[in-house]
Short mmCIF file of C-alpha atoms in Angstrom, two decimals:
data_model
loop_
_atom_site.label_atom_id
_atom_site.label_comp_id
_atom_site.label_asym_id
_atom_site.label_seq_id
_atom_site.Cartn_x
_atom_site.Cartn_y
_atom_site.Cartn_z
CA UNK A 1 0.24 0.10 -0.05
CA UNK A 2 1.32 3.35 -0.61
CA UNK A 3 0.94 6.55 1.98
CA UNK A 4 -0.98 9.43 1.43
CA UNK A 5 -0.82 12.95 2.57
CA UNK A 6 -3.64 15.01 1.88
CA UNK A 7 -2.69 19.08 2.42
CA UNK A 8 -5.48 22.35 1.88
CA UNK A 9 -6.07 24.84 4.15
CA UNK A 10 -9.97 24.48 3.86
CA UNK A 11 -11.28 21.56 6.27
CA UNK A 12 -14.32 21.26 4.15
CA UNK A 13 -12.36 20.04 1.21
CA UNK A 14 -9.74 18.14 3.64
CA UNK A 15 -13.03 16.09 4.86
CA UNK A 16 -14.59 15.86 1.73
CA UNK A 17 -11.44 13.98 -0.30
CA UNK A 18 -10.56 12.21 2.66
CA UNK A 19 -14.59 10.80 3.01
CA UNK A 20 -15.29 10.33 -1.08
CA UNK A 21 -12.14 8.43 -1.88
CA UNK A 22 -12.00 4.86 -1.42
CA UNK A 23 -8.34 4.67 -0.81
CA UNK A 24 -7.63 1.54 -0.58
CA UNK A 25 -9.02 0.56 -4.15
CA UNK A 26 -6.42 2.26 -5.68
CA UNK A 27 -3.73 0.52 -3.36
CA UNK A 28 -3.36 3.15 -0.84
CA UNK A 29 -3.72 4.17 2.39
CA UNK A 30 -4.54 7.72 3.85
CA UNK A 31 -2.09 8.13 6.60
CA UNK A 32 -2.66 11.59 7.41
CA UNK A 33 -4.00 15.51 6.72
CA UNK A 34 -2.73 18.77 7.40
CA UNK A 35 -4.14 22.28 6.72
CA UNK A 36 -0.96 24.11 5.81
CA UNK A 37 2.76 23.63 3.78
CA UNK A 38 4.62 23.69 7.18
CA UNK A 39 2.58 20.97 8.94
CA UNK A 40 2.62 19.15 6.34
CA UNK A 41 6.43 18.92 5.85
CA UNK A 42 6.82 18.45 9.36
CA UNK A 43 4.72 15.14 8.88
CA UNK A 44 6.92 14.43 5.67
CA UNK A 45 9.74 14.45 7.47
CA UNK A 46 8.66 12.37 10.42
CA UNK A 47 6.91 9.52 7.87
CA UNK A 48 7.61 10.40 4.35
CA UNK A 49 4.65 9.61 2.29
CA UNK A 50 4.61 8.16 -1.21
CA UNK A 51 2.11 10.79 -2.57
CA UNK A 52 0.87 14.29 -1.40
CA UNK A 53 -2.20 15.79 -2.75
CA UNK A 54 -1.66 19.29 -1.79
CA UNK A 55 -3.64 22.62 -2.69
CA UNK A 56 -1.08 25.49 -4.04
CA UNK A 57 -2.68 28.39 -2.24
CA UNK A 58 -2.11 28.24 1.13
CA UNK A 59 -0.83 30.46 4.38
CA UNK A 60 2.40 30.06 5.41
CA UNK A 61 4.15 27.83 2.93
CA UNK A 62 2.09 27.51 -0.31
CA UNK A 63 1.88 24.17 -2.75
CA UNK A 64 4.68 25.60 -4.77
CA UNK A 65 7.04 26.06 -1.88
CA UNK A 66 6.30 22.35 -0.32
CA UNK A 67 6.68 20.92 -3.19
CA UNK A 68 10.41 22.33 -3.58
CA UNK A 69 11.59 22.07 0.15
CA UNK A 70 10.26 18.15 -0.03
CA UNK A 71 11.76 17.95 -3.56
CA UNK A 72 15.16 19.25 -1.79
CA UNK A 73 15.05 16.20 1.19
CA UNK A 74 12.89 13.61 -0.31
CA UNK A 75 13.40 13.98 -4.14
CA UNK A 76 11.04 10.29 -4.39
CA UNK A 77 7.62 11.88 -3.23
CA UNK A 78 4.90 12.50 -5.95
CA UNK A 79 2.80 15.18 -5.68
CA UNK A 80 -0.80 15.86 -6.88
CA UNK A 81 -1.59 19.96 -7.38
CA UNK A 82 -5.20 21.35 -6.84
CA UNK A 83 -5.63 24.71 -7.80
CA UNK A 84 -8.32 27.20 -8.67
CA UNK A 85 -8.94 28.23 -12.24
CA UNK A 86 -6.77 30.71 -12.76
CA UNK A 87 -3.34 29.58 -11.23
CA UNK A 88 -2.20 27.34 -14.23
CA UNK A 89 0.83 29.39 -14.64
CA UNK A 90 1.73 29.23 -11.07
CA UNK A 91 1.43 25.44 -11.09
CA UNK A 92 3.48 25.03 -14.28
CA UNK A 93 6.18 26.55 -12.02
CA UNK A 94 5.79 23.13 -10.08
CA UNK A 95 6.86 21.12 -13.58
CA UNK A 96 10.37 21.76 -12.59
CA UNK A 97 9.97 19.48 -9.73
CA UNK A 98 8.78 16.72 -11.60
CA UNK A 99 4.94 16.82 -10.80
CA UNK A 100 3.23 16.01 -13.46
CA UNK A 101 -0.23 16.10 -12.10
CA UNK A 102 -2.34 19.08 -11.70
CA UNK A 103 -6.08 19.07 -10.58
CA UNK A 104 -8.84 22.03 -11.07
CA UNK A 105 -10.86 22.73 -8.37
CA UNK A 106 -13.31 22.09 -7.65
CA UNK A 107 -12.61 18.27 -8.24
CA UNK A 108 -14.48 15.05 -8.00
CA UNK A 109 -13.49 11.23 -6.81
CA UNK A 110 -13.16 10.30 -10.72
CA UNK A 111 -10.42 12.96 -11.55
CA UNK A 112 -8.86 12.24 -8.12
CA UNK A 113 -9.19 8.40 -8.93
CA UNK A 114 -7.63 8.70 -12.45
CA UNK A 115 -4.72 10.65 -10.81
CA UNK A 116 -3.98 8.23 -8.20
CA UNK A 117 -4.24 5.36 -10.63
CA UNK A 118 -1.48 7.47 -12.97
CA UNK A 119 1.07 8.09 -9.82
CA UNK A 120 0.68 4.58 -8.34
CA UNK A 121 1.33 3.09 -11.70
CA UNK A 122 4.50 5.15 -12.15
CA UNK A 123 5.56 4.06 -8.40
CA UNK A 124 4.65 0.70 -9.58
CA UNK A 125 7.42 1.06 -12.67
CA UNK A 126 9.64 2.62 -10.71
CA UNK A 127 9.81 0.21 -8.04
CA UNK A 128 10.09 -2.79 -10.44
CA UNK A 129 12.84 -0.90 -12.05
CA UNK A 130 14.54 -0.46 -8.59
CA UNK A 131 14.21 -3.83 -7.76
CA UNK A 132 15.57 -4.71 -11.13
CA UNK A 133 18.53 -2.41 -10.77
CA UNK A 134 19.11 -4.15 -7.12
CA UNK A 135 18.94 -7.23 -8.65
CA UNK A 136 21.21 -6.42 -11.24
CA UNK A 137 23.35 -4.77 -8.72
CA UNK A 138 23.85 -7.63 -6.36
CA UNK A 139 24.05 -10.00 -9.46
CA UNK A 140 27.34 -7.82 -10.87
CA UNK A 141 28.88 -8.11 -7.14
CA UNK A 142 28.90 -11.65 -7.45
CA UNK A 143 29.99 -11.90 -10.61
CA UNK A 144 32.70 -8.94 -10.10
CA UNK A 145 35.17 -11.77 -7.80
CA UNK A 146 35.26 -14.06 -11.16
CA UNK A 147 35.31 -11.24 -13.71
CA UNK A 148 38.53 -10.48 -11.93
CA UNK A 149 39.86 -13.93 -11.72
CA UNK A 150 39.18 -14.40 -15.36
CA UNK A 151 40.79 -10.77 -16.05
CA UNK A 152 44.24 -11.83 -14.23
CA UNK A 153 44.50 -14.94 -15.85
CA UNK A 154 44.18 -13.23 -19.09
CA UNK A 155 46.58 -11.07 -18.35
CA UNK A 156 49.22 -13.48 -17.48
CA UNK A 157 48.50 -16.36 -20.12
CA UNK A 158 47.41 -14.32 -22.93
CA UNK A 159 50.07 -11.93 -25.02
CA UNK A 160 47.46 -10.50 -26.74
CA UNK A 161 46.30 -8.49 -23.84
CA UNK A 162 47.50 -5.04 -23.11
CA UNK A 163 46.77 -1.48 -22.19
CA UNK A 164 43.51 -1.20 -24.86
CA UNK A 165 42.14 -4.18 -22.55
CA UNK A 166 43.13 -2.35 -19.40
CA UNK A 167 41.17 0.99 -20.32
CA UNK A 168 38.36 -1.31 -21.02
CA UNK A 169 38.41 -2.79 -17.63
CA UNK A 170 39.72 0.00 -15.36
CA UNK A 171 35.62 1.38 -15.62
CA UNK A 172 34.41 -2.02 -14.52
CA UNK A 173 37.05 -3.09 -11.58
CA UNK A 174 37.54 -0.94 -8.74
CA UNK A 175 41.35 -1.32 -8.58
CA UNK A 176 44.15 1.27 -8.82
CA UNK A 177 45.88 0.15 -12.18
CA UNK A 178 48.17 3.26 -12.07
CA UNK A 179 50.69 2.26 -9.47
CA UNK A 180 53.09 -0.53 -10.28
CA UNK A 181 52.26 -4.06 -9.14
CA UNK A 182 53.75 -7.29 -7.84
CA UNK A 183 52.54 -10.70 -8.61
CA UNK A 184 52.69 -13.52 -5.73
CA UNK A 185 52.61 -17.00 -7.00
CA UNK A 186 51.49 -19.14 -4.11
CA UNK A 187 52.68 -22.92 -4.56
CA UNK A 188 51.72 -25.53 -1.89
CA UNK A 189 54.22 -28.05 -0.75
CA UNK A 190 52.52 -31.36 -1.23
CA UNK A 191 49.28 -32.75 -2.53
CA UNK A 192 47.23 -30.23 -2.85
CA UNK A 193 43.73 -29.98 -4.45
CA UNK A 194 41.43 -26.58 -4.74
CA UNK A 195 40.42 -26.33 -1.74
CA UNK A 196 43.70 -25.93 -0.40
CA UNK A 197 44.34 -23.51 -3.27
CA UNK A 198 41.63 -21.86 -2.52
CA UNK A 199 42.18 -21.45 1.07
CA UNK A 200 45.85 -19.87 0.54
CA UNK A 201 44.27 -17.33 -2.14
CA UNK A 202 41.71 -16.24 0.71
CA UNK A 203 44.09 -15.95 3.76
CA UNK A 204 46.39 -13.98 0.92
CA UNK A 205 43.48 -11.44 0.35
CA UNK A 206 42.57 -11.18 4.30
CA UNK A 207 46.52 -10.47 5.10
CA UNK A 208 48.02 -8.67 2.23
CA UNK A 209 45.47 -5.65 2.70
CA UNK A 210 46.81 -4.54 -0.97
CA UNK A 211 45.18 -7.32 -2.95
CA UNK A 212 43.84 -6.24 -6.23
CA UNK A 213 42.73 -9.36 -8.15
CA UNK A 214 43.48 -12.99 -7.27
CA UNK A 215 42.61 -16.40 -8.84
CA UNK A 216 43.72 -19.80 -9.10
CA UNK A 217 45.94 -21.02 -12.25
CA UNK A 218 46.77 -24.73 -12.67
CA UNK A 219 48.49 -25.85 -9.09
CA UNK A 220 48.94 -22.58 -7.99
CA UNK A 221 47.66 -19.49 -6.62
CA UNK A 222 48.12 -15.92 -7.68
CA UNK A 223 47.61 -12.72 -6.00
CA UNK A 224 48.36 -9.50 -7.67
CA UNK A 225 49.23 -6.54 -5.07
CA UNK A 226 50.21 -3.15 -5.33
CA UNK A 227 53.68 -3.08 -4.65
CA UNK A 228 53.98 -1.56 -0.79
CA UNK A 229 56.44 1.14 0.14
CA UNK A 230 57.70 -1.13 3.23
CA UNK A 231 58.91 -4.29 1.79
CA UNK A 232 59.47 -5.50 5.18
CA UNK A 233 55.87 -5.11 6.04
CA UNK A 234 55.39 -7.45 2.87
CA UNK A 235 57.74 -10.14 3.95
CA UNK A 236 56.27 -9.90 7.13
CA UNK A 237 52.36 -10.65 5.96
CA UNK A 238 53.92 -13.19 3.51
CA UNK A 239 55.42 -15.37 6.07
CA UNK A 240 51.77 -14.83 8.22
CA UNK A 241 50.29 -16.41 5.31
CA UNK A 242 52.35 -19.71 5.28
CA UNK A 243 51.98 -19.93 9.11
CA UNK A 244 48.57 -19.35 9.17
CA UNK A 245 48.19 -22.40 6.26
CA UNK A 246 50.30 -24.40 8.10
CA UNK A 247 48.08 -23.95 11.06
CA UNK A 248 44.89 -25.22 9.52
CA UNK A 249 46.20 -27.47 6.67
CA UNK A 250 49.59 -28.59 8.14
CA UNK A 251 51.09 -28.06 4.70
CA UNK A 252 53.87 -25.72 3.63
CA UNK A 253 53.45 -23.19 0.90
CA UNK A 254 56.47 -21.59 -1.24
CA UNK A 255 55.58 -17.88 -2.58
CA UNK A 256 57.51 -16.40 -5.43
CA UNK A 257 57.59 -13.01 -5.65
CA UNK A 258 57.65 -10.99 -8.74
CA UNK A 259 59.83 -7.24 -9.14
CA UNK A 260 57.78 -4.54 -9.18
CA UNK A 261 56.17 -3.59 -12.67
CA UNK A 262 53.09 -1.97 -14.21
CA UNK A 263 50.04 -3.93 -14.90
CA UNK A 264 50.54 -4.38 -18.29
CA UNK A 265 53.46 -6.41 -17.83
CA UNK A 266 51.71 -9.04 -15.48
CA UNK A 267 52.81 -11.49 -18.17
CA UNK A 268 56.22 -10.90 -17.43
CA UNK A 269 56.08 -10.62 -14.08
CA UNK A 270 54.36 -14.08 -13.93
CA UNK A 271 57.09 -15.60 -16.03
CA UNK A 272 59.21 -14.40 -13.60
CA UNK A 273 57.82 -15.81 -10.74
CA UNK A 274 57.22 -19.58 -12.27
CA UNK A 275 61.55 -19.12 -12.66
CA UNK A 276 61.61 -18.14 -9.19
CA UNK A 277 59.40 -20.78 -8.03
CA UNK A 278 61.52 -23.86 -9.83
CA UNK A 279 64.49 -22.46 -8.23
CA UNK A 280 62.61 -24.01 -4.78
CA UNK A 281 64.75 -27.33 -5.98
CA UNK A 282 67.66 -25.49 -5.23
CA UNK A 283 66.48 -24.41 -1.98
CA UNK A 284 65.15 -27.28 -0.41
CA UNK A 285 62.85 -25.29 1.99
CA UNK A 286 59.15 -23.66 1.81
CA UNK A 287 59.70 -19.92 1.60
CA UNK A 288 59.49 -16.96 0.31
CA UNK A 289 61.77 -16.57 -3.34
CA UNK A 290 62.44 -13.51 -5.28
CA UNK A 291 64.42 -12.97 -8.32
CA UNK A 292 67.77 -12.05 -6.43
CA UNK A 293 67.99 -15.37 -4.44
CA UNK A 294 67.98 -17.42 -7.91
CA UNK A 295 71.62 -16.43 -8.38
CA UNK A 296 70.40 -15.79 -12.47
CA UNK A 297 73.20 -13.98 -14.04
CA UNK A 298 72.09 -11.08 -16.33
CA UNK A 299 72.98 -12.43 -18.84
CA UNK A 300 71.11 -15.90 -18.95
CA UNK A 301 71.91 -19.42 -17.54
CA UNK A 302 75.26 -20.35 -18.48
CA UNK A 303 76.29 -24.16 -19.73
CA UNK A 304 77.45 -26.54 -16.71
CA UNK A 305 80.76 -27.73 -16.85
CA UNK A 306 82.70 -29.60 -13.55
CA UNK A 307 85.74 -31.57 -13.83
CA UNK A 308 84.92 -34.68 -11.87
CA UNK A 309 88.75 -35.64 -11.45
CA UNK A 310 88.50 -32.36 -9.08
CA UNK A 311 86.85 -34.21 -6.68
CA UNK A 312 87.84 -37.63 -7.50
CA UNK A 313 91.46 -37.03 -6.64
CA UNK A 314 91.15 -36.12 -3.23
CA UNK A 315 88.57 -38.88 -2.10
CA UNK A 316 91.11 -41.17 -3.96
CA UNK A 317 94.06 -40.01 -2.00
CA UNK A 318 91.60 -39.56 1.40
CA UNK A 319 92.53 -36.02 1.69
CA UNK A 320 88.75 -34.76 3.91
CA UNK A 321 89.21 -31.41 3.47
CA UNK A 322 89.83 -30.75 -0.25
CA UNK A 323 87.24 -33.43 -1.08
CA UNK A 324 84.74 -31.70 0.96
CA UNK A 325 85.57 -28.23 -0.94
CA UNK A 326 85.46 -29.93 -4.63
CA UNK A 327 82.17 -30.88 -3.67
CA UNK A 328 80.93 -27.91 -2.31
CA UNK A 329 82.39 -26.52 -5.85
CA UNK A 330 79.87 -29.18 -7.63
CA UNK A 331 76.83 -27.81 -6.13
CA UNK A 332 77.87 -24.43 -6.00
CA UNK A 333 78.34 -24.50 -9.87
CA UNK A 334 74.69 -26.56 -10.26
CA UNK A 335 73.04 -23.87 -8.19
CA UNK A 336 74.63 -21.50 -10.41
CA UNK A 337 73.53 -23.31 -13.87
CA UNK A 338 70.08 -23.99 -12.75
CA UNK A 339 69.43 -26.86 -15.11
CA UNK A 340 66.36 -28.31 -15.10
CA UNK A 341 65.71 -30.52 -12.09
CA UNK A 342 66.03 -33.58 -14.45
CA UNK A 343 69.63 -32.42 -15.64
CA UNK A 344 70.55 -31.25 -12.32
CA UNK A 345 70.10 -34.92 -11.15
CA UNK A 346 71.60 -36.58 -14.12
CA UNK A 347 74.69 -35.02 -13.07
CA UNK A 348 74.34 -35.68 -9.61
CA UNK A 349 74.09 -39.12 -10.27
CA UNK A 350 76.96 -39.40 -12.50
CA UNK A 351 79.05 -37.50 -9.50
CA UNK A 352 77.76 -40.34 -7.45
CA UNK A 353 78.50 -43.31 -9.85
CA UNK A 354 82.06 -42.34 -10.70
CA UNK A 355 82.45 -41.81 -6.74
CA UNK A 356 81.29 -45.60 -6.32
CA UNK A 357 83.81 -46.51 -8.95
CA UNK A 358 86.49 -46.08 -6.59
CA UNK A 359 85.08 -48.05 -4.32
CA UNK A 360 85.63 -52.07 -4.22
CA UNK A 361 83.79 -54.11 -5.93
CA UNK A 362 81.80 -55.84 -2.79
CA UNK A 363 80.44 -52.23 -2.17
CA UNK A 364 79.94 -51.10 -5.79
CA UNK A 365 77.02 -53.24 -6.10
CA UNK A 366 75.23 -51.95 -2.98
CA UNK A 367 76.12 -48.47 -3.43
CA UNK A 368 74.78 -48.50 -7.56
CA UNK A 369 71.54 -49.51 -5.93
CA UNK A 370 71.05 -46.06 -3.98
CA UNK A 371 71.13 -44.36 -7.59
CA UNK A 372 67.17 -44.68 -7.45
CA UNK A 373 66.86 -42.68 -4.18
CA UNK A 374 68.74 -39.49 -5.79
CA UNK A 375 66.38 -39.35 -8.66
CA UNK A 376 63.20 -39.45 -5.86
CA UNK A 377 65.01 -36.31 -4.10
CA UNK A 378 63.04 -33.48 -4.25
CA UNK A 379 65.79 -30.57 -3.65
CA UNK A 380 69.42 -29.98 -4.20
CA UNK A 381 69.96 -29.65 -0.36
CA UNK A 382 68.96 -33.39 -0.11
CA UNK A 383 71.25 -34.55 -2.93
CA UNK A 384 74.11 -32.46 -1.38
CA UNK A 385 73.37 -34.30 1.87
CA UNK A 386 73.34 -37.56 0.61
CA UNK A 387 76.95 -37.08 -1.53
CA UNK A 388 78.43 -35.52 1.45
CA UNK A 389 77.80 -38.51 3.08
CA UNK A 390 79.29 -40.53 0.27
CA UNK A 391 82.18 -38.69 -0.10
CA UNK A 392 82.97 -38.35 4.02
CA UNK A 393 82.59 -42.28 4.03
CA UNK A 394 84.87 -43.15 1.20
CA UNK A 395 87.62 -40.23 2.05
CA UNK A 396 87.56 -41.66 5.55
CA UNK A 397 88.28 -45.37 4.09
CA UNK A 398 90.87 -44.06 1.85
CA UNK A 399 92.29 -42.36 4.17
CA UNK A 400 92.87 -45.06 7.06
CA UNK A 401 93.49 -47.61 4.18
CA UNK A 402 96.99 -45.24 2.88
CA UNK A 403 97.71 -44.61 6.57
CA UNK A 404 97.77 -48.13 7.11
CA UNK A 405 99.00 -49.88 3.81
CA UNK A 406 102.00 -47.89 3.31
CA UNK A 407 105.53 -49.42 4.24
CA UNK A 408 107.90 -47.81 6.18
CA UNK A 409 109.70 -47.14 2.95
CA UNK A 410 106.63 -45.61 1.17
CA UNK A 411 105.70 -43.40 4.26
CA UNK A 412 108.99 -41.91 3.77
CA UNK A 413 108.97 -41.42 0.34
CA UNK A 414 105.66 -39.55 1.03
CA UNK A 415 107.35 -37.50 3.85
CA UNK A 416 110.13 -36.44 1.71
CA UNK A 417 107.98 -35.24 -1.09
CA UNK A 418 105.97 -33.20 1.70
CA UNK A 419 109.20 -31.83 2.36
CA UNK A 420 110.69 -31.35 -0.82
CA UNK A 421 107.67 -30.16 -2.73
CA UNK A 422 109.16 -26.69 -3.58
CA UNK A 423 112.24 -28.37 -5.13
CA UNK A 424 112.03 -28.21 -9.13
CA UNK A 425 114.82 -31.13 -9.28
CA UNK A 426 112.39 -33.57 -6.86
CA UNK A 427 112.21 -37.11 -8.74
CA UNK A 428 112.27 -40.53 -8.16
CA UNK A 429 116.10 -40.67 -8.85
CA UNK A 430 116.71 -37.79 -6.27
CA UNK A 431 114.98 -39.62 -3.63
CA UNK A 432 116.27 -43.09 -4.58
CA UNK A 433 119.87 -42.52 -4.65
CA UNK A 434 120.47 -39.47 -2.80
CA UNK A 435 118.19 -39.76 0.28
CA UNK A 436 116.85 -43.56 0.58
CA UNK A 437 119.79 -44.94 -1.22
CA UNK A 438 118.16 -47.34 -2.86
CA UNK A 439 117.73 -48.87 -6.44
CA UNK A 440 115.39 -46.60 -8.20
CA UNK A 441 113.47 -49.16 -10.44
CA UNK A 442 112.47 -51.20 -6.92
CA UNK A 443 111.36 -48.00 -5.29
CA UNK A 444 109.21 -46.61 -8.06
CA UNK A 445 107.38 -50.45 -8.44
CA UNK A 446 107.12 -50.61 -4.84
CA UNK A 447 105.50 -46.84 -4.51
CA UNK A 448 103.18 -47.74 -7.60
CA UNK A 449 102.37 -51.06 -5.89
CA UNK A 450 101.41 -49.63 -2.26
CA UNK A 451 99.64 -46.35 -3.30
CA UNK A 452 98.13 -46.92 -6.63
CA UNK A 453 100.30 -44.08 -8.54
CA UNK A 454 103.78 -43.83 -10.47
CA UNK A 455 105.64 -41.30 -8.01
CA UNK A 456 106.08 -38.67 -10.98
CA UNK A 457 102.22 -38.40 -10.98
CA UNK A 458 102.13 -38.45 -7.39
CA UNK A 459 104.13 -35.73 -7.09
CA UNK A 460 102.58 -33.64 -9.70
CA UNK A 461 98.97 -34.67 -7.89
CA UNK A 462 100.25 -33.31 -4.56
CA UNK A 463 101.67 -29.81 -6.29
CA UNK A 464 98.27 -28.86 -7.71
CA UNK A 465 96.30 -29.72 -4.43
CA UNK A 466 99.02 -27.76 -2.56
CA UNK A 467 98.03 -24.92 -5.30
CA UNK A 468 94.74 -25.30 -4.65
CA UNK A 469 95.04 -24.52 -1.15
CA UNK A 470 97.18 -21.52 -1.08
CA UNK A 471 95.33 -20.14 -3.80
CA UNK A 472 92.34 -20.22 -1.28
CA UNK A 473 94.57 -18.86 1.33
CA UNK A 474 96.11 -16.07 -0.83
CA UNK A 475 93.90 -15.60 -4.23
CA UNK A 476 96.15 -12.44 -4.80
CA UNK A 477 99.30 -14.35 -5.21
CA UNK A 478 101.30 -14.52 -8.57
CA UNK A 479 101.26 -17.17 -10.96
CA UNK A 480 104.75 -17.16 -11.53
CA UNK A 481 105.24 -17.28 -7.92
CA UNK A 482 103.03 -20.07 -7.05
CA UNK A 483 104.93 -22.10 -10.16
CA UNK A 484 108.42 -21.19 -8.85
CA UNK A 485 107.13 -22.24 -4.80
CA UNK A 486 105.92 -25.66 -6.02
CA UNK A 487 108.72 -27.16 -7.68
CA UNK A 488 107.54 -25.96 -11.23
CA UNK A 489 111.18 -23.75 -11.51
CA UNK A 490 110.95 -20.65 -13.85
CA UNK A 491 108.06 -22.22 -15.96
CA UNK A 492 104.99 -20.94 -15.19
CA UNK A 493 103.18 -22.04 -18.69
CA UNK A 494 104.00 -25.67 -17.74
CA UNK A 495 102.51 -25.10 -14.35
CA UNK A 496 99.24 -23.81 -16.04
CA UNK A 497 98.97 -26.88 -18.17
CA UNK A 498 99.46 -29.13 -15.67
CA UNK A 499 97.16 -27.25 -13.17
CA UNK A 500 94.70 -27.36 -16.26
CA UNK A 501 95.05 -31.19 -16.97
CA UNK A 502 94.04 -32.46 -13.50
CA UNK A 503 91.54 -29.04 -12.45
CA UNK A 504 89.66 -28.36 -15.86
CA UNK A 505 90.77 -24.78 -15.97
CA UNK A 506 93.74 -22.38 -15.95
CA UNK A 507 94.98 -21.05 -12.38
CA UNK A 508 93.70 -17.76 -13.51
CA UNK A 509 90.36 -18.89 -14.08
CA UNK A 510 90.49 -21.16 -11.10
CA UNK A 511 91.19 -17.86 -9.07
CA UNK A 512 88.22 -15.71 -10.57
CA UNK A 513 85.86 -18.64 -9.40
CA UNK A 514 87.25 -18.60 -6.01
CA UNK A 515 86.68 -14.76 -5.75
CA UNK A 516 83.23 -14.64 -7.03
CA UNK A 517 84.16 -14.29 -10.79
CA UNK A 518 81.97 -16.44 -13.56
CA UNK A 519 83.75 -19.87 -13.25
CA UNK A 520 85.07 -21.92 -16.27
CA UNK A 521 83.97 -25.30 -15.08
#
């Protein structure tokens, strides 16, 4: 029912209209009467009616003033004006406030009924329009999140999307696209389903407070945020996301964070986060990964190369420290090269197989069975721990074996080599004839039998091993000084040739690696 207020300064007209109209027949009810505009406006302010039937000429505030004042505060109230014959021009001024109905006094029930029918029809139409608009708004609000999700998917996967598409969506989506943005790629460690992706996406939206758009794509949740000025706060909130998700789902989340950039570069930012996410294999733990964590050189990913004997030599000789250093270099090279996970594992398996071949036949068969363990490992750190254990065990056994199997004569030869390593004249003949007073051929055969190496090879290996130690201690040492110190005399070129043959790179290249330069390995 529509509420009606009747206003006229003549009591007889007020009572007459009140009684002669069948208000309910038109879907209305008379909720009040007033004898002047001021009294009427007070009633309108207290309980706004839907329709006001008012005389134009009244003391105090006339009908036109009542229309104007009501329009300013209650523009949806409909007016039907009553006027004498000569007041058409005066009534026309009310039309600027949307008044469409004007009845000439004296009026009757039929005219009022027609006016009420027209006004209620207008109100019905407006209500239907408002209901339709409200319904469309509610539907639009429901669909907006899905639109935003689809827009984000398109921007990160469709290379045809660009600035023109952004302008079309700018008015549709309540987002500030003028500021730089960052893309977050959330990966749930372990077996995850859509519920987990949906959960981490919503947790991120709640905690970040700067989310522009979010969606799920494949196995990941994507969140587009305005680039915050406080990067430490962003990092803290990302950790909060990880902690909250782990609290409820007992699962870890890795978050790859892109560099800041314009929204039109969302596809590039997405590729960047995918590259970061791939690097989690090298970090071995759920966490937060940015581009600076990936060690990717500006020139792109380089080829992997590592001289196998760099690790085999110290393992074979039982040198624990040098073996550990060589393995660390191998792992660092894998990180630097950033090959595919499968290729990285293949290099690790190849190195493990080379180590196994150094062991006795009784151990080799059992060791080979563990190759499948490397293939199943989910991180480089796990592979590193596996290889460290292998190297540690093998080096220890070789050290013990070498320490006790050499007879006293061979032990004496090894001690002489340690003392005379800088002597350019050091040779088997020198040791045999002038130091031990023995036959050189017999001493050579005895040495090889006990150590598995020719005397000359052993001396060169120890010299190169000492060279790497010196380079680690004093990387700014001159090559020619080092060559003379290690028994190569005044022939640094020969020293470099021997070093490269054993280590796979020149002394200069090895030093550059130690000092942070690009390795030649």
